[in-house]
mmCIF file of N, CA, C and O in Angstrom:
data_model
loop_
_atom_site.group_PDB
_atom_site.id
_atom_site.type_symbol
_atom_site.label_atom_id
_atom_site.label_comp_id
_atom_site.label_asym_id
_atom_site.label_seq_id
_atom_site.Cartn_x
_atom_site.Cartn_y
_atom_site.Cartn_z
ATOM 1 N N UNK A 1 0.843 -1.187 0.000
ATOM 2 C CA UNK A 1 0.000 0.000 0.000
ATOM 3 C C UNK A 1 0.883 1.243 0.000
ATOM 4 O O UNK A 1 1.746 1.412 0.862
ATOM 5 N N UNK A 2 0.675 2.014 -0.877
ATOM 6 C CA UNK A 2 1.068 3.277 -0.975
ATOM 7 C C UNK A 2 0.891 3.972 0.083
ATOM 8 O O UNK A 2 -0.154 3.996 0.733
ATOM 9 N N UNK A 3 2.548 4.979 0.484
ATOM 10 C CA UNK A 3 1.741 6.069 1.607
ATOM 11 C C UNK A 3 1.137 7.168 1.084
ATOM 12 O O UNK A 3 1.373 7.534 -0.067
ATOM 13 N N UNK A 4 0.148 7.909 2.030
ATOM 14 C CA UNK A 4 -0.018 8.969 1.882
ATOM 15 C C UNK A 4 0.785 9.979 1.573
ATOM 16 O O UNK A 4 1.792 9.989 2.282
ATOM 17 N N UNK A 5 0.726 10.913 0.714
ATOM 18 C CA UNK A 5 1.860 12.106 0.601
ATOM 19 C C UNK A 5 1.808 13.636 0.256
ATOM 20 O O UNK A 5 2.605 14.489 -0.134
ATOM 21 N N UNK A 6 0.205 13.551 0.661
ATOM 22 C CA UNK A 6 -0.023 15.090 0.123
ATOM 23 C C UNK A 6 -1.608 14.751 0.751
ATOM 24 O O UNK A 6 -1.872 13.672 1.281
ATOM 25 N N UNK A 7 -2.662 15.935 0.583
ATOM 26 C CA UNK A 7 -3.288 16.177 1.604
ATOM 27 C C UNK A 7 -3.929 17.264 0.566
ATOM 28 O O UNK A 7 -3.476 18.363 0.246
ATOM 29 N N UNK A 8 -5.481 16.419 0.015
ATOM 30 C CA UNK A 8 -6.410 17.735 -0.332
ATOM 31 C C UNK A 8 -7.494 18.462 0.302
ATOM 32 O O UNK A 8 -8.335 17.957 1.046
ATOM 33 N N UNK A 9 -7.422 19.626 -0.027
ATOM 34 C CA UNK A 9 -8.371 20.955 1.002
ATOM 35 C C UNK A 9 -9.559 21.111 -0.127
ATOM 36 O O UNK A 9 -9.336 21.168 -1.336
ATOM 37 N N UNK A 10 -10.463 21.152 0.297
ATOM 38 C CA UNK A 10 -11.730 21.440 -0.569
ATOM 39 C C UNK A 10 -12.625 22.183 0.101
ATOM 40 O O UNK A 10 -13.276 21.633 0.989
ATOM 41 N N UNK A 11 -12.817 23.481 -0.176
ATOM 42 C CA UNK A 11 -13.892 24.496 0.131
ATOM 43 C C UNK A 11 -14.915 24.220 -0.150
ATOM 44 O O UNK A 11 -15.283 24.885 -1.119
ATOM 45 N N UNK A 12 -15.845 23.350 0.296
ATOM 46 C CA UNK A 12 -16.796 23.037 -0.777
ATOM 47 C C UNK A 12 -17.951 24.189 0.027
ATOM 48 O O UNK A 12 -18.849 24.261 -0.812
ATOM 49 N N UNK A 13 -18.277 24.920 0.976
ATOM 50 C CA UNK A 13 -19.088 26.120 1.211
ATOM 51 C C UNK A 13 -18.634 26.998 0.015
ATOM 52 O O UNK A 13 -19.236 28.072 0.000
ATOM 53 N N UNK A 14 -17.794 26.849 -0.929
ATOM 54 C CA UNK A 14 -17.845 27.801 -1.736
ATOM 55 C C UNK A 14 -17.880 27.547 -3.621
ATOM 56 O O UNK A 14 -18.063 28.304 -4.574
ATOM 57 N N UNK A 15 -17.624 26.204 -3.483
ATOM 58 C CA UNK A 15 -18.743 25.306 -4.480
ATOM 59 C C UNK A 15 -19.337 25.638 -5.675
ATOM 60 O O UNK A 15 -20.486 25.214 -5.550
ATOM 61 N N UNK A 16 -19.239 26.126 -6.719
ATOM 62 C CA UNK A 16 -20.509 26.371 -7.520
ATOM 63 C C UNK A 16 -21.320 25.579 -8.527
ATOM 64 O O UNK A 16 -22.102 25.918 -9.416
ATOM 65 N N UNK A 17 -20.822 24.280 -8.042
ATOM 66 C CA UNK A 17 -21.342 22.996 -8.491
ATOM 67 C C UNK A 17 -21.155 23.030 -10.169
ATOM 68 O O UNK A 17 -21.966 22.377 -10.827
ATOM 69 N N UNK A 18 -20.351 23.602 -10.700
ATOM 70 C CA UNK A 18 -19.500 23.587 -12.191
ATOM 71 C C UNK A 18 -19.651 21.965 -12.750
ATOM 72 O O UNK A 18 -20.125 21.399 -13.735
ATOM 73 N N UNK A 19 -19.086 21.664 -11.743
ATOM 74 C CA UNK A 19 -18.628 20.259 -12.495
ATOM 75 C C UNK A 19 -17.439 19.864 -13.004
ATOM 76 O O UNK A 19 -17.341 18.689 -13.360
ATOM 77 N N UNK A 20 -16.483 20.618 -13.118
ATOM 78 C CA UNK A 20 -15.412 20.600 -13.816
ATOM 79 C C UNK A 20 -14.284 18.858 -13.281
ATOM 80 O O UNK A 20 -13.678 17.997 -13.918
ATOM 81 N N UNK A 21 -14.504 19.090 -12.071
ATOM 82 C CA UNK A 21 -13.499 18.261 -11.581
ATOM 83 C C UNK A 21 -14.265 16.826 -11.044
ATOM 84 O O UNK A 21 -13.606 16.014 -10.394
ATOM 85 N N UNK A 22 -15.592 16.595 -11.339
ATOM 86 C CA UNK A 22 -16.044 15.525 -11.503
ATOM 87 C C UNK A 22 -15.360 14.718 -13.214
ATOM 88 O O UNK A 22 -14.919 13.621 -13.558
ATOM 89 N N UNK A 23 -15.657 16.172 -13.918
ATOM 90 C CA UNK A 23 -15.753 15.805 -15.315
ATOM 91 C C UNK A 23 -13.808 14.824 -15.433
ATOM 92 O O UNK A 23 -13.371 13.796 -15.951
ATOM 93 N N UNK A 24 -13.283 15.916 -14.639
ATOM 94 C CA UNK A 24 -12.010 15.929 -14.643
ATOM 95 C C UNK A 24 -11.171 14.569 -14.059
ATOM 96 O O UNK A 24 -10.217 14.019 -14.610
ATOM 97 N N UNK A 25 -11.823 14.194 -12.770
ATOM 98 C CA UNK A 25 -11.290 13.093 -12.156
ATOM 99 C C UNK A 25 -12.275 12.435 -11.463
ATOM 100 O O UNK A 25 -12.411 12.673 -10.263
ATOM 101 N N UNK A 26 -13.017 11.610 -12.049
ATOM 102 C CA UNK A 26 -14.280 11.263 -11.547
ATOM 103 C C UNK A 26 -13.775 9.971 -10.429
ATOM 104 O O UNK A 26 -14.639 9.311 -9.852
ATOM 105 N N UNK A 27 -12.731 9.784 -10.273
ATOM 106 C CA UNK A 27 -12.724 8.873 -9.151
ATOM 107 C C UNK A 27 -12.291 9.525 -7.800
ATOM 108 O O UNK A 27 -12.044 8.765 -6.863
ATOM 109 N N UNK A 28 -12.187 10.774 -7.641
ATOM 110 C CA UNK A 28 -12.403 11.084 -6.725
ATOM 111 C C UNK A 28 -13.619 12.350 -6.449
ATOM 112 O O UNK A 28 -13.608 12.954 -5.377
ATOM 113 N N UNK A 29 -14.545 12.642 -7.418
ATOM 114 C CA UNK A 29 -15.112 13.887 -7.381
ATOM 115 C C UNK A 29 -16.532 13.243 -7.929
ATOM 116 O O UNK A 29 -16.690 12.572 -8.949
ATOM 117 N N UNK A 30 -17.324 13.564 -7.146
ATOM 118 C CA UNK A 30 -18.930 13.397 -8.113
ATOM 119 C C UNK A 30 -19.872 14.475 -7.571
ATOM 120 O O UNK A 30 -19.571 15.131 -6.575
ATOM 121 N N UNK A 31 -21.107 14.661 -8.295
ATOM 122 C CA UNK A 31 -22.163 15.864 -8.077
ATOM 123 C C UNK A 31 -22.832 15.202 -7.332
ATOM 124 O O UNK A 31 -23.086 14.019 -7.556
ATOM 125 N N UNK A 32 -23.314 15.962 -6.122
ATOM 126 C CA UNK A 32 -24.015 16.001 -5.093
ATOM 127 C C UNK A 32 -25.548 16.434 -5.431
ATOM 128 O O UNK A 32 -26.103 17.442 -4.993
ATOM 129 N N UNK A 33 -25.970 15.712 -6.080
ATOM 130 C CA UNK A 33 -27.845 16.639 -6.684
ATOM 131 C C UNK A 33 -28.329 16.574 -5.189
ATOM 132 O O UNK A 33 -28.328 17.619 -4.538
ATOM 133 N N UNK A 34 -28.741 15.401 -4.617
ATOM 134 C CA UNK A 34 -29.485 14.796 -4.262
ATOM 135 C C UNK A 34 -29.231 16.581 -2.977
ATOM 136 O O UNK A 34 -30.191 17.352 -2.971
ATOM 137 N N UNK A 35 -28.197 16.895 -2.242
ATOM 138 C CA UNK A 35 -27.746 17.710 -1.486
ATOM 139 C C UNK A 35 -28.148 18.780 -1.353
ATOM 140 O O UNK A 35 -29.105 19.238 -0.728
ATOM 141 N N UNK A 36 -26.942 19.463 -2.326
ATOM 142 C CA UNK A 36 -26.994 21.037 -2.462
ATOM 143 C C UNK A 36 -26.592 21.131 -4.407
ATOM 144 O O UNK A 36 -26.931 22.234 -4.835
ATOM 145 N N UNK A 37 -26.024 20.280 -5.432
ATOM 146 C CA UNK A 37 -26.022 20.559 -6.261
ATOM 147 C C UNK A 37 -24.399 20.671 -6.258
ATOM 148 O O UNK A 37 -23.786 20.777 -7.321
ATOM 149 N N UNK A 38 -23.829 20.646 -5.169
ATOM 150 C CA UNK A 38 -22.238 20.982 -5.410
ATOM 151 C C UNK A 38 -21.432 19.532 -5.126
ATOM 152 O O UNK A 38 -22.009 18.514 -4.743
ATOM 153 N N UNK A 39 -20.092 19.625 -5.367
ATOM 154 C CA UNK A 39 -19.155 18.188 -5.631
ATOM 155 C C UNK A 39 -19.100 18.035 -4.018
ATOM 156 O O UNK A 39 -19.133 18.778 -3.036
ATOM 157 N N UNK A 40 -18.982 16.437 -4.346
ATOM 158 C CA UNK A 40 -18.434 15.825 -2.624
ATOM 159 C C UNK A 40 -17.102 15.457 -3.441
ATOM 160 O O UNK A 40 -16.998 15.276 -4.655
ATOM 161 N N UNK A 41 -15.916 15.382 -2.253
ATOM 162 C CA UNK A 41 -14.903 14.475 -2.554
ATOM 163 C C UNK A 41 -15.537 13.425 -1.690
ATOM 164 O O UNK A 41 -16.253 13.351 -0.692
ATOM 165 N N UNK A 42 -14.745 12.411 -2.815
ATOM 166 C CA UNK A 42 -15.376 11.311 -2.274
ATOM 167 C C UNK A 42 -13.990 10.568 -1.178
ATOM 168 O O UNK A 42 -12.780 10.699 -1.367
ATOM 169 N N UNK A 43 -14.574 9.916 -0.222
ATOM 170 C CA UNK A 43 -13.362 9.492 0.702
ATOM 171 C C UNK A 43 -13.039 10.651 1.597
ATOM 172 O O UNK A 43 -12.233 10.317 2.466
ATOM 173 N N UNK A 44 -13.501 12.218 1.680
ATOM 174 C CA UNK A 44 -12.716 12.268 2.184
ATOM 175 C C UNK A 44 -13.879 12.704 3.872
ATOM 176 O O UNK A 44 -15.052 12.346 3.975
ATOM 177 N N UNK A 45 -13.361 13.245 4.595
ATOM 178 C CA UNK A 45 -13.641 13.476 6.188
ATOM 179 C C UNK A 45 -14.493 15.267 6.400
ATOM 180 O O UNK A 45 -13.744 16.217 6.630
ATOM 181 N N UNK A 46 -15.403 15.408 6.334
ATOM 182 C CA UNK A 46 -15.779 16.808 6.097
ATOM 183 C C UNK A 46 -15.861 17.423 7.872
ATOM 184 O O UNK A 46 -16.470 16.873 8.790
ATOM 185 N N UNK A 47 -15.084 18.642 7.941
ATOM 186 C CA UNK A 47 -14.794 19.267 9.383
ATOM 187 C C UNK A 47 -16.178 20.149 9.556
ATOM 188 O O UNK A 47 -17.103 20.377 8.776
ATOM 189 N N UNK A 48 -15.970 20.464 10.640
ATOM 190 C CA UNK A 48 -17.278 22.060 10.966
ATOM 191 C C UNK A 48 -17.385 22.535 10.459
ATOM 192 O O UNK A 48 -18.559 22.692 10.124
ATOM 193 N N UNK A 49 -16.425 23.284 9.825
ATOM 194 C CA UNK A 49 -16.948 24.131 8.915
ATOM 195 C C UNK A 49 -17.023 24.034 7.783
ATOM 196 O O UNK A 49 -16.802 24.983 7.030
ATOM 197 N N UNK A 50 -17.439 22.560 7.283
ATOM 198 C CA UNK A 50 -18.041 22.098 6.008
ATOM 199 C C UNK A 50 -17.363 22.165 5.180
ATOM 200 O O UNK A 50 -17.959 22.055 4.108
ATOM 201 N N UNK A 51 -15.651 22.391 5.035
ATOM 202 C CA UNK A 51 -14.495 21.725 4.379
ATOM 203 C C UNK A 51 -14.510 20.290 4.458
ATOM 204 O O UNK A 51 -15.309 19.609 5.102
ATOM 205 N N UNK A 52 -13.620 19.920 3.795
ATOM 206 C CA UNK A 52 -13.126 18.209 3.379
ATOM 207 C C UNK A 52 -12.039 18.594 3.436
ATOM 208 O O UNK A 52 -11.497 19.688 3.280
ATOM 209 N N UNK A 53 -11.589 17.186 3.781
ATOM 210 C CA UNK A 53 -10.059 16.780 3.542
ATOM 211 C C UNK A 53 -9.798 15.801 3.258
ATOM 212 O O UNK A 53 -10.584 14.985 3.741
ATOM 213 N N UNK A 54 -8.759 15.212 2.455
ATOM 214 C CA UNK A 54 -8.490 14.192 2.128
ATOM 215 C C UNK A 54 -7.251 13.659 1.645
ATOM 216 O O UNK A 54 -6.868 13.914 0.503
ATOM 217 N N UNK A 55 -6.404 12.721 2.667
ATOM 218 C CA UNK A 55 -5.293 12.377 1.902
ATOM 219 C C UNK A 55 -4.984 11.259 1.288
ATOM 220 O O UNK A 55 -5.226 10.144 1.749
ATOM 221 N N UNK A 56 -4.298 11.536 -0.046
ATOM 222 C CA UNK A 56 -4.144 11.132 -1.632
ATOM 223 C C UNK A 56 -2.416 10.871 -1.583
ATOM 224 O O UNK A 56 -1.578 11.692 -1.210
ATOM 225 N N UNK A 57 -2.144 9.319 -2.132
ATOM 226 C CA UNK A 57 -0.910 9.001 -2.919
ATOM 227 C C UNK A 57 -0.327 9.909 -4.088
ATOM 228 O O UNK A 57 -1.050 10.633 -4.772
ATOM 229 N N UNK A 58 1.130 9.795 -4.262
ATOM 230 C CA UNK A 58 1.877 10.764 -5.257
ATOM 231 C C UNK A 58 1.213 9.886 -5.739
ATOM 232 O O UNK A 58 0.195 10.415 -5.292
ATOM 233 N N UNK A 59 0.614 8.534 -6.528
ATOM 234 C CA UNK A 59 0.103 8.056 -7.447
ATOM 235 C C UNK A 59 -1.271 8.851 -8.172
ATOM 236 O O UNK A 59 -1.635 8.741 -9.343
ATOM 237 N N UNK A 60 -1.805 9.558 -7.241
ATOM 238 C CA UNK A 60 -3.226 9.968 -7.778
ATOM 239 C C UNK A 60 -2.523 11.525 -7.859
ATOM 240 O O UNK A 60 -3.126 12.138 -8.739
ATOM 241 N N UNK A 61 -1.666 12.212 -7.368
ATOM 242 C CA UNK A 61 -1.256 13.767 -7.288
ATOM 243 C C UNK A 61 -1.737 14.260 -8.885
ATOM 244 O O UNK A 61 -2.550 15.180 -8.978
ATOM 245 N N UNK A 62 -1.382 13.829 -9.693
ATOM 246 C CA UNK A 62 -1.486 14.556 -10.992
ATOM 247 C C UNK A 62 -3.287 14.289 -11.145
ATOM 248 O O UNK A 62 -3.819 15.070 -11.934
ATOM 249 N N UNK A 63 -3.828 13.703 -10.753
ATOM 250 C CA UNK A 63 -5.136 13.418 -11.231
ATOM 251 C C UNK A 63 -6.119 14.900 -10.059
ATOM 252 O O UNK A 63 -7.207 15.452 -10.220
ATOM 253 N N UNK A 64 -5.554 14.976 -9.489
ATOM 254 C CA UNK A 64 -6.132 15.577 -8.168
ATOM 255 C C UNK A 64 -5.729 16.641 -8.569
ATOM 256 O O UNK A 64 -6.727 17.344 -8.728
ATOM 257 N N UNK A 65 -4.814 17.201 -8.838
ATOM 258 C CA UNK A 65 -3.609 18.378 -9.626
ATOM 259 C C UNK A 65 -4.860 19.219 -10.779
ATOM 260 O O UNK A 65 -5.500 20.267 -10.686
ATOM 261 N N UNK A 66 -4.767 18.115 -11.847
ATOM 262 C CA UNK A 66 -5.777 18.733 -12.677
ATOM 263 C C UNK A 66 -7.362 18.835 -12.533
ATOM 264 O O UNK A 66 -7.943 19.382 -13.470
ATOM 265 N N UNK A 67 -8.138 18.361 -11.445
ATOM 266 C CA UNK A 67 -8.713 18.704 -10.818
ATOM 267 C C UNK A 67 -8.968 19.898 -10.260
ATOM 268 O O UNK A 67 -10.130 20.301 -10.211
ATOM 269 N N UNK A 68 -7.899 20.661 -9.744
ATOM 270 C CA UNK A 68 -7.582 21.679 -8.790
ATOM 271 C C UNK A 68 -7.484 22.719 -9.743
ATOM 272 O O UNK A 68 -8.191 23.713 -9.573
ATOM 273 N N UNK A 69 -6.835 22.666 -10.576
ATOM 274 C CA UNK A 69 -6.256 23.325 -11.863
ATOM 275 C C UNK A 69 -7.838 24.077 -12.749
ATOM 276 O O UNK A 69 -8.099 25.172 -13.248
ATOM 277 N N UNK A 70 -8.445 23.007 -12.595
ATOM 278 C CA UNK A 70 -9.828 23.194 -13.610
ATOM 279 C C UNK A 70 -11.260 23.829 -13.008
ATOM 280 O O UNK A 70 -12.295 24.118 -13.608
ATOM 281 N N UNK A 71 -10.935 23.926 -11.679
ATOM 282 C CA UNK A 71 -12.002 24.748 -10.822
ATOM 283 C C UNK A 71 -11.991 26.093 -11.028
ATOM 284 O O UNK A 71 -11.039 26.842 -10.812
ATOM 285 N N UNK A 72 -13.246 26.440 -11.520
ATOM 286 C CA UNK A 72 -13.192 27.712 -11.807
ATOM 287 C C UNK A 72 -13.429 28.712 -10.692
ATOM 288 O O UNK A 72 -13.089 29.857 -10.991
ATOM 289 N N UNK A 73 -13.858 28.574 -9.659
ATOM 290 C CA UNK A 73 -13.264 29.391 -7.961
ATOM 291 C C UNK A 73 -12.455 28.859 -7.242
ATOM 292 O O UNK A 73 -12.666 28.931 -6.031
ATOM 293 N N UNK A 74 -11.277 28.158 -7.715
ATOM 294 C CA UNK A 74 -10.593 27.816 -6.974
ATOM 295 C C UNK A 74 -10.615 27.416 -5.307
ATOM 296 O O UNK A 74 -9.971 27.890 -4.371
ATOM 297 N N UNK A 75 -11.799 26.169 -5.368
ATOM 298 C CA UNK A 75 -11.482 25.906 -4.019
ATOM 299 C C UNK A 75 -11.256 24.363 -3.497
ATOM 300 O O UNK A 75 -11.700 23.839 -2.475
ATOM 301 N N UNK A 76 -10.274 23.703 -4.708
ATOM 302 C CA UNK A 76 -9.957 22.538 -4.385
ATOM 303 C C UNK A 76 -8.075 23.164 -3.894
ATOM 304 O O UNK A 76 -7.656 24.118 -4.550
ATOM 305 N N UNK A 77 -7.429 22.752 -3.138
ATOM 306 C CA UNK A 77 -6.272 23.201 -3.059
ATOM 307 C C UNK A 77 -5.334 21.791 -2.709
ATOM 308 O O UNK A 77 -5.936 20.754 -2.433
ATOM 309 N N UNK A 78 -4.191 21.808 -2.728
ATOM 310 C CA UNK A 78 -3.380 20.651 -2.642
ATOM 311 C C UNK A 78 -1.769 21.127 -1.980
ATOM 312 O O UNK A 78 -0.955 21.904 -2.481
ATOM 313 N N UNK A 79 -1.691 20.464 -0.881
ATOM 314 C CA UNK A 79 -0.764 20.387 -0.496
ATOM 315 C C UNK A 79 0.290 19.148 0.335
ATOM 316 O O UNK A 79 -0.289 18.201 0.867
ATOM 317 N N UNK A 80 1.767 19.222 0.401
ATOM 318 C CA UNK A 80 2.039 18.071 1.085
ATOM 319 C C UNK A 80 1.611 17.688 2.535
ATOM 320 O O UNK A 80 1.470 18.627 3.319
ATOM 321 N N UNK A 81 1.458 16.818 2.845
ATOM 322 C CA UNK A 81 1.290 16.156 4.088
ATOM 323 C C UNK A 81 2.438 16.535 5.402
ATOM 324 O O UNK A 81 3.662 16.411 5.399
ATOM 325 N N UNK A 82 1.637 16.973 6.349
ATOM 326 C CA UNK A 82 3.096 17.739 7.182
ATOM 327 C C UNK A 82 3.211 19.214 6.677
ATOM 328 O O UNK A 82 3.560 20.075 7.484
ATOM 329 N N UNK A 83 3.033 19.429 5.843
ATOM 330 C CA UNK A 83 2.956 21.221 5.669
ATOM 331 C C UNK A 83 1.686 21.949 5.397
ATOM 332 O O UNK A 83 0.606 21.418 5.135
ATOM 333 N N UNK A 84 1.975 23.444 5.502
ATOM 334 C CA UNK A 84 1.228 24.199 5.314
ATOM 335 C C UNK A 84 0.843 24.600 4.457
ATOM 336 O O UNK A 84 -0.365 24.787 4.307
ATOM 337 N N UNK A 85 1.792 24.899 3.517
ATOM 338 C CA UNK A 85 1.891 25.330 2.012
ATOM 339 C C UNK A 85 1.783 24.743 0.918
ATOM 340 O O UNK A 85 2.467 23.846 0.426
ATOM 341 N N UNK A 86 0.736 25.375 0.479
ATOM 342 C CA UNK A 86 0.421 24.995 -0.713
ATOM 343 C C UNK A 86 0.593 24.863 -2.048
ATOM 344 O O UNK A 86 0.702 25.905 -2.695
ATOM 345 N N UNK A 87 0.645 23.770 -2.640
ATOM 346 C CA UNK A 87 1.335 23.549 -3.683
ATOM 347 C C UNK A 87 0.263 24.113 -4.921
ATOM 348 O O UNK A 87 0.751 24.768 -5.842
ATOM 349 N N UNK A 88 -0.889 23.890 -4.901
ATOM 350 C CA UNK A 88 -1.919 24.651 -5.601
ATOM 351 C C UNK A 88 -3.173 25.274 -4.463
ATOM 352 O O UNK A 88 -4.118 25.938 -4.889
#
């Protein structure tokens, strides 16, 4: 089993249910109709204040990458595991 090595942040209170990164990486991203209309990550742990998190293998990084890349409000973000800073 692969370790963990990076660590995704998802705003999803700010959401505009686009679609982009379902379209983009559908094994970790799908539309939430049934909800609010906006993406769940899937797998990952959603906090109080209705962020997600979720940590992802360098195997999936590029899939998650362009994901992040393709949100048009930018609120999927990606960073390593153990830090603060963000890589997108």
């Amino acid at each position: 089993m692969e370790k963990k090595k990076y660590v995704v942040e998802y705003d999803r209170p700010n959401c505009i249910g686009a679609g982009a990164c379902t379209a983009t990486s559908p094994k970790f991203w799908k539309m939430n109709y049934d909800r609010d209309g906006k993406a769940d990550l899937i797998g990952s742990r959603e906090k109080e204040d209705t962020t997600a998190e979720l940590e992802i293998s360098e195997e999936d990084f590029e899939a998650m990458k362009a994901a992040a890349e393709i949100c048009p409000v930018n609120v999927i973000h990606l960073r390593k595991k153990g830090s603060r800073e963000r890589i997108i």
